[in-house]
Tab-separated table of N, CA and C in Angstrom:
chain	number	residue	atom	x	y	z
A	168	MET	N	-4.252	1.669	-4.768
A	168	MET	CA	-4.724	0.297	-4.815
A	168	MET	C	-4.637	-0.366	-3.443
A	169	ALA	N	-3.610	-0.019	-2.671
A	169	ALA	CA	-3.456	-0.624	-1.341
A	169	ALA	C	-4.609	-0.222	-0.423
A	170	GLU	N	-5.010	1.039	-0.481
A	170	GLU	CA	-6.145	1.490	0.339
A	170	GLU	C	-7.424	0.755	-0.045
A	171	VAL	N	-7.677	0.647	-1.322
A	171	VAL	CA	-8.885	-0.033	-1.799
A	171	VAL	C	-8.860	-1.498	-1.361
A	172	TRP	N	-7.698	-2.125	-1.402
A	172	TRP	CA	-7.561	-3.514	-0.958
A	172	TRP	C	-7.912	-3.631	0.527
A	173	LEU	N	-7.433	-2.689	1.360
A	173	LEU	CA	-7.787	-2.692	2.785
A	173	LEU	C	-9.299	-2.595	2.963
A	174	LYS	N	-9.931	-1.729	2.184
A	174	LYS	CA	-11.388	-1.551	2.258
A	174	LYS	C	-12.117	-2.806	1.793
A	175	ASN	N	-11.741	-3.314	0.617
A	175	ASN	CA	-12.447	-4.461	0.035
A	175	ASN	C	-12.311	-5.732	0.863
A	176	ASN	N	-11.264	-5.843	1.653
A	176	ASN	CA	-11.050	-7.014	2.500
A	176	ASN	C	-11.490	-6.771	3.946
A	177	ASN	N	-12.248	-5.673	4.156
A	177	ASN	CA	-12.791	-5.322	5.478
A	177	ASN	C	-11.722	-5.271	6.562
A	178	ILE	N	-10.540	-4.775	6.195
A	178	ILE	CA	-9.445	-4.646	7.154
A	178	ILE	C	-9.462	-3.260	7.783
A	179	ALA	N	-9.774	-2.247	6.979
A	179	ALA	CA	-9.792	-0.873	7.487
A	179	ALA	C	-10.876	-0.074	6.779
A	180	ASP	N	-11.451	0.865	7.512
A	180	ASP	CA	-12.375	1.832	6.931
A	180	ASP	C	-11.509	2.978	6.414
A	181	ILE	N	-11.308	3.033	5.115
A	181	ILE	CA	-10.351	3.996	4.573
A	181	ILE	C	-10.797	5.446	4.749
A	182	THR	N	-12.079	5.665	5.063
A	182	THR	CA	-12.510	7.039	5.337
A	182	THR	C	-11.948	7.537	6.659
A	183	HIS	N	-11.445	6.624	7.502
A	183	HIS	CA	-10.862	7.006	8.789
A	183	HIS	C	-9.341	7.051	8.761
A	184	LEU	N	-8.734	6.850	7.591
A	184	LEU	CA	-7.279	6.924	7.502
A	184	LEU	C	-6.829	8.377	7.523
A	185	ASP	N	-5.742	8.629	8.236
A	185	ASP	CA	-5.143	9.960	8.283
A	185	ASP	C	-4.055	10.007	7.216
A	186	ARG	N	-4.407	10.495	6.046
A	186	ARG	CA	-3.479	10.477	4.910
A	186	ARG	C	-2.225	11.302	5.163
A	187	THR	N	-2.261	12.259	6.081
A	187	THR	CA	-1.064	13.057	6.380
A	187	THR	C	0.002	12.229	7.079
A	188	LYS	N	-0.377	11.091	7.657
A	188	LYS	CA	0.571	10.227	8.354
A	188	LYS	C	1.008	9.014	7.522
A	189	THR	N	0.467	8.878	6.312
A	189	THR	CA	0.818	7.731	5.476
A	189	THR	C	2.298	7.760	5.133
A	190	GLU	N	2.944	6.609	5.307
A	190	GLU	CA	4.365	6.466	4.988
A	190	GLU	C	4.490	5.550	3.775
A	191	ILE	N	5.275	5.982	2.791
A	191	ILE	CA	5.450	5.217	1.560
A	191	ILE	C	6.936	5.142	1.243
A	192	LYS	N	7.402	3.915	0.934
A	192	LYS	CA	8.810	3.736	0.588
A	192	LYS	C	8.910	2.680	-0.511
A	193	GLN	N	9.635	3.010	-1.562
A	193	GLN	CA	9.875	2.014	-2.600
A	193	GLN	C	10.989	1.091	-2.123
A	194	LEU	N	10.715	-0.211	-2.118
A	194	LEU	CA	11.690	-1.190	-1.653
A	194	LEU	C	12.550	-1.728	-2.784
A	195	ALA	N	11.984	-1.847	-3.973
A	195	ALA	CA	12.737	-2.404	-5.102
A	195	ALA	C	12.087	-2.013	-6.415
A	196	ALA	N	12.919	-1.996	-7.459
A	196	ALA	CA	12.441	-1.782	-8.824
A	196	ALA	C	13.369	-2.550	-9.754
A	197	GLN	N	12.779	-3.325	-10.657
A	197	GLN	CA	13.568	-4.100	-11.600
A	197	GLN	C	13.046	-3.858	-13.004
A	198	LYS	N	13.931	-3.359	-13.878
A	198	LYS	CA	13.548	-3.110	-15.270
A	198	LYS	C	13.475	-4.429	-16.016
A	199	LYS	N	12.445	-4.523	-16.864
A	199	LYS	CA	12.223	-5.716	-17.674
A	199	LYS	C	12.091	-5.288	-19.136
A	200	ALA	N	11.952	-6.244	-20.010
A	200	ALA	CA	11.805	-5.962	-21.439
A	200	ALA	C	10.544	-5.142	-21.705
A	201	GLY	N	10.583	-4.366	-22.779
A	201	GLY	CA	9.407	-3.622	-23.214
A	201	GLY	C	9.101	-2.388	-22.386
A	202	GLY	N	10.071	-1.869	-21.655
A	202	GLY	CA	9.849	-0.665	-20.852
A	202	GLY	C	9.048	-0.900	-19.583
A	203	ILE	N	8.910	-2.146	-19.176
A	203	ILE	CA	8.164	-2.496	-17.957
A	203	ILE	C	9.131	-2.522	-16.772
A	204	THR	N	8.689	-2.029	-15.649
A	204	THR	CA	9.450	-2.097	-14.409
A	204	THR	C	8.581	-2.737	-13.341
A	205	THR	N	9.100	-3.779	-12.693
A	205	THR	CA	8.403	-4.376	-11.554
A	205	THR	C	8.793	-3.576	-10.322
A	206	GLU	N	7.787	-3.113	-9.573
A	206	GLU	CA	8.021	-2.268	-8.398
A	206	GLU	C	7.438	-2.916	-7.147
A	207	ILE	N	8.177	-2.797	-6.061
A	207	ILE	CA	7.741	-3.260	-4.745
A	207	ILE	C	7.682	-2.027	-3.840
A	208	TRP	N	6.518	-1.801	-3.209
A	208	TRP	CA	6.313	-0.630	-2.339
A	208	TRP	C	5.869	-1.082	-0.950
A	209	HIS	N	6.278	-0.325	0.054
A	209	HIS	CA	5.876	-0.548	1.444
A	209	HIS	C	5.077	0.671	1.890
A	210	PHE	N	3.872	0.425	2.375
A	210	PHE	CA	2.989	1.492	2.856
A	210	PHE	C	2.690	1.249	4.331
A	211	ILE	N	2.631	2.317	5.112
A	211	ILE	CA	2.096	2.249	6.465
A	211	ILE	C	0.981	3.287	6.531
A	212	PHE	N	-0.241	2.780	6.708
A	212	PHE	CA	-1.412	3.644	6.832
A	212	PHE	C	-1.768	3.761	8.303
A	213	HIS	N	-2.136	4.954	8.739
A	213	HIS	CA	-2.543	5.211	10.125
A	213	HIS	C	-3.979	5.714	10.110
A	214	ASP	N	-4.801	5.191	11.031
A	214	ASP	CA	-6.161	5.720	11.102
A	214	ASP	C	-6.287	6.665	12.291
A	215	ASN	N	-7.439	7.277	12.402
A	215	ASN	CA	-7.654	8.301	13.427
A	215	ASN	C	-7.751	7.738	14.835
A	216	SER	N	-7.898	6.415	14.983
A	216	SER	CA	-8.007	5.830	16.317
A	216	SER	C	-6.689	5.227	16.814
A	217	GLY	N	-5.606	5.424	16.064
A	217	GLY	CA	-4.300	4.938	16.507
A	217	GLY	C	-3.886	3.602	15.928
A	218	LYS	N	-4.649	3.053	15.008
A	218	LYS	CA	-4.268	1.787	14.382
A	218	LYS	C	-3.366	2.056	13.190
A	219	ALA	N	-2.457	1.114	12.936
A	219	ALA	CA	-1.556	1.201	11.784
A	219	ALA	C	-1.677	-0.085	10.977
A	220	TYR	N	-1.571	0.044	9.667
A	220	TYR	CA	-1.678	-1.086	8.751
A	220	TYR	C	-0.477	-1.034	7.810
A	221	GLU	N	0.348	-2.079	7.847
A	221	GLU	CA	1.517	-2.145	6.969
A	221	GLU	C	1.208	-3.064	5.799
A	222	VAL	N	1.453	-2.559	4.599
A	222	VAL	CA	1.104	-3.270	3.383
A	222	VAL	C	2.291	-3.214	2.416
A	223	ILE	N	2.526	-4.338	1.733
A	223	ILE	CA	3.508	-4.402	0.646
A	223	ILE	C	2.729	-4.612	-0.644
A	224	THR	N	3.092	-3.873	-1.704
A	224	THR	CA	2.482	-4.090	-3.011
A	224	THR	C	3.565	-4.443	-4.030
A	225	GLN	N	3.152	-5.222	-5.026
A	225	GLN	CA	4.039	-5.580	-6.136
A	225	GLN	C	3.230	-5.454	-7.411
A	226	SER	N	3.775	-4.720	-8.365
A	226	SER	CA	3.090	-4.570	-9.646
A	226	SER	C	4.095	-4.146	-10.709
A	227	ASP	N	3.656	-4.231	-11.943
A	227	ASP	CA	4.449	-3.755	-13.072
A	227	ASP	C	3.968	-2.367	-13.459
A	228	ALA	N	4.899	-1.539	-13.894
A	228	ALA	CA	4.580	-0.182	-14.330
A	228	ALA	C	5.324	0.099	-15.627
A	229	ASN	N	4.816	1.071	-16.385
A	229	ASN	CA	5.533	1.565	-17.553
A	229	ASN	C	5.362	3.073	-17.597
A	230	LEU	N	5.852	3.712	-18.637
A	230	LEU	CA	5.788	5.169	-18.695
A	230	LEU	C	4.363	5.693	-18.795
A	231	GLU	N	3.451	4.909	-19.366
A	231	GLU	CA	2.073	5.362	-19.531
A	231	GLU	C	1.200	5.058	-18.316
A	232	GLU	N	1.471	3.951	-17.643
A	232	GLU	CA	0.615	3.494	-16.547
A	232	GLU	C	1.454	3.219	-15.298
A	233	CYS	N	1.030	3.754	-14.162
A	233	CYS	CA	1.718	3.434	-12.910
A	233	CYS	C	1.408	2.002	-12.485
A	234	SER	N	0.348	1.435	-13.036
A	234	SER	CA	-0.005	0.049	-12.761
A	234	SER	C	-0.345	-0.630	-14.080
A	235	ALA	N	0.670	-1.257	-14.681
A	235	ALA	CA	0.481	-1.903	-15.978
A	235	ALA	C	0.169	-3.385	-15.816
A	236	SER	N	-0.091	-3.807	-14.595
A	236	SER	CA	-0.446	-5.203	-14.324
A	236	SER	C	-1.365	-5.235	-13.108
A	237	GLU	N	-1.794	-6.431	-12.772
A	237	GLU	CA	-2.534	-6.610	-11.521
A	237	GLU	C	-1.607	-6.230	-10.362
A	238	VAL	N	-2.177	-5.639	-9.329
A	238	VAL	CA	-1.394	-5.280	-8.149
A	238	VAL	C	-1.575	-6.372	-7.110
A	239	ASN	N	-0.470	-6.945	-6.678
A	239	ASN	CA	-0.495	-7.925	-5.593
A	239	ASN	C	-0.282	-7.171	-4.293
A	240	VAL	N	-1.182	-7.379	-3.325
A	240	VAL	CA	-1.138	-6.650	-2.060
A	240	VAL	C	-1.022	-7.658	-0.924
A	241	PHE	N	-0.132	-7.367	0.024
A	241	PHE	CA	0.095	-8.242	1.163
A	241	PHE	C	0.042	-7.428	2.452
A	242	LEU	N	-0.833	-7.796	3.376
A	242	LEU	CA	-0.881	-7.170	4.689
A	242	LEU	C	0.219	-7.821	5.517
A	243	ILE	N	1.189	-7.031	5.999
A	243	ILE	CA	2.268	-7.617	6.789
A	243	ILE	C	2.143	-7.315	8.273
A	244	ALA	N	1.333	-6.321	8.645
A	244	ALA	CA	1.123	-6.029	10.061
A	244	ALA	C	-0.101	-5.133	10.235
A	245	SER	N	-0.768	-5.353	11.342
A	245	SER	CA	-1.863	-4.492	11.770
A	245	SER	C	-1.682	-4.339	13.270
A	246	SER	N	-1.572	-3.096	13.724
A	246	SER	CA	-1.290	-2.900	15.147
A	246	SER	C	-2.019	-1.674	15.669
A	247	THR	N	-2.124	-1.612	16.990
A	247	THR	CA	-2.709	-0.456	17.656
A	247	THR	C	-1.614	0.215	18.458
A	248	ILE	N	-1.550	1.523	18.313
A	248	ILE	CA	-0.553	2.306	19.051
A	248	ILE	C	-1.223	2.807	20.325
A	249	ASN	N	-0.662	2.443	21.450
A	249	ASN	CA	-1.184	2.911	22.741
A	249	ASN	C	-0.380	4.096	23.226
A	250	HIS	N	-1.067	5.176	23.509
A	250	HIS	CA	-0.384	6.388	24.002
A	250	HIS	C	-0.534	6.500	25.492
């Protein structure tokens, strides 16, 4: 969902992302009633030209669906790596 959000908001061309460099870390998870867990994830996407996009997502999940609610996506950084 985070990649699609980057594409839909014209932030990144996801066909140019280097998926082998994608970094994913779960920041938090809170269990709620009914088997629902609210999850917060941090993603860092890297494209082939040296740009990086840091995104935080928040959504609810359950055993049947990894996304049992709308996914809230927040761009926290966009940078270019100079070599």
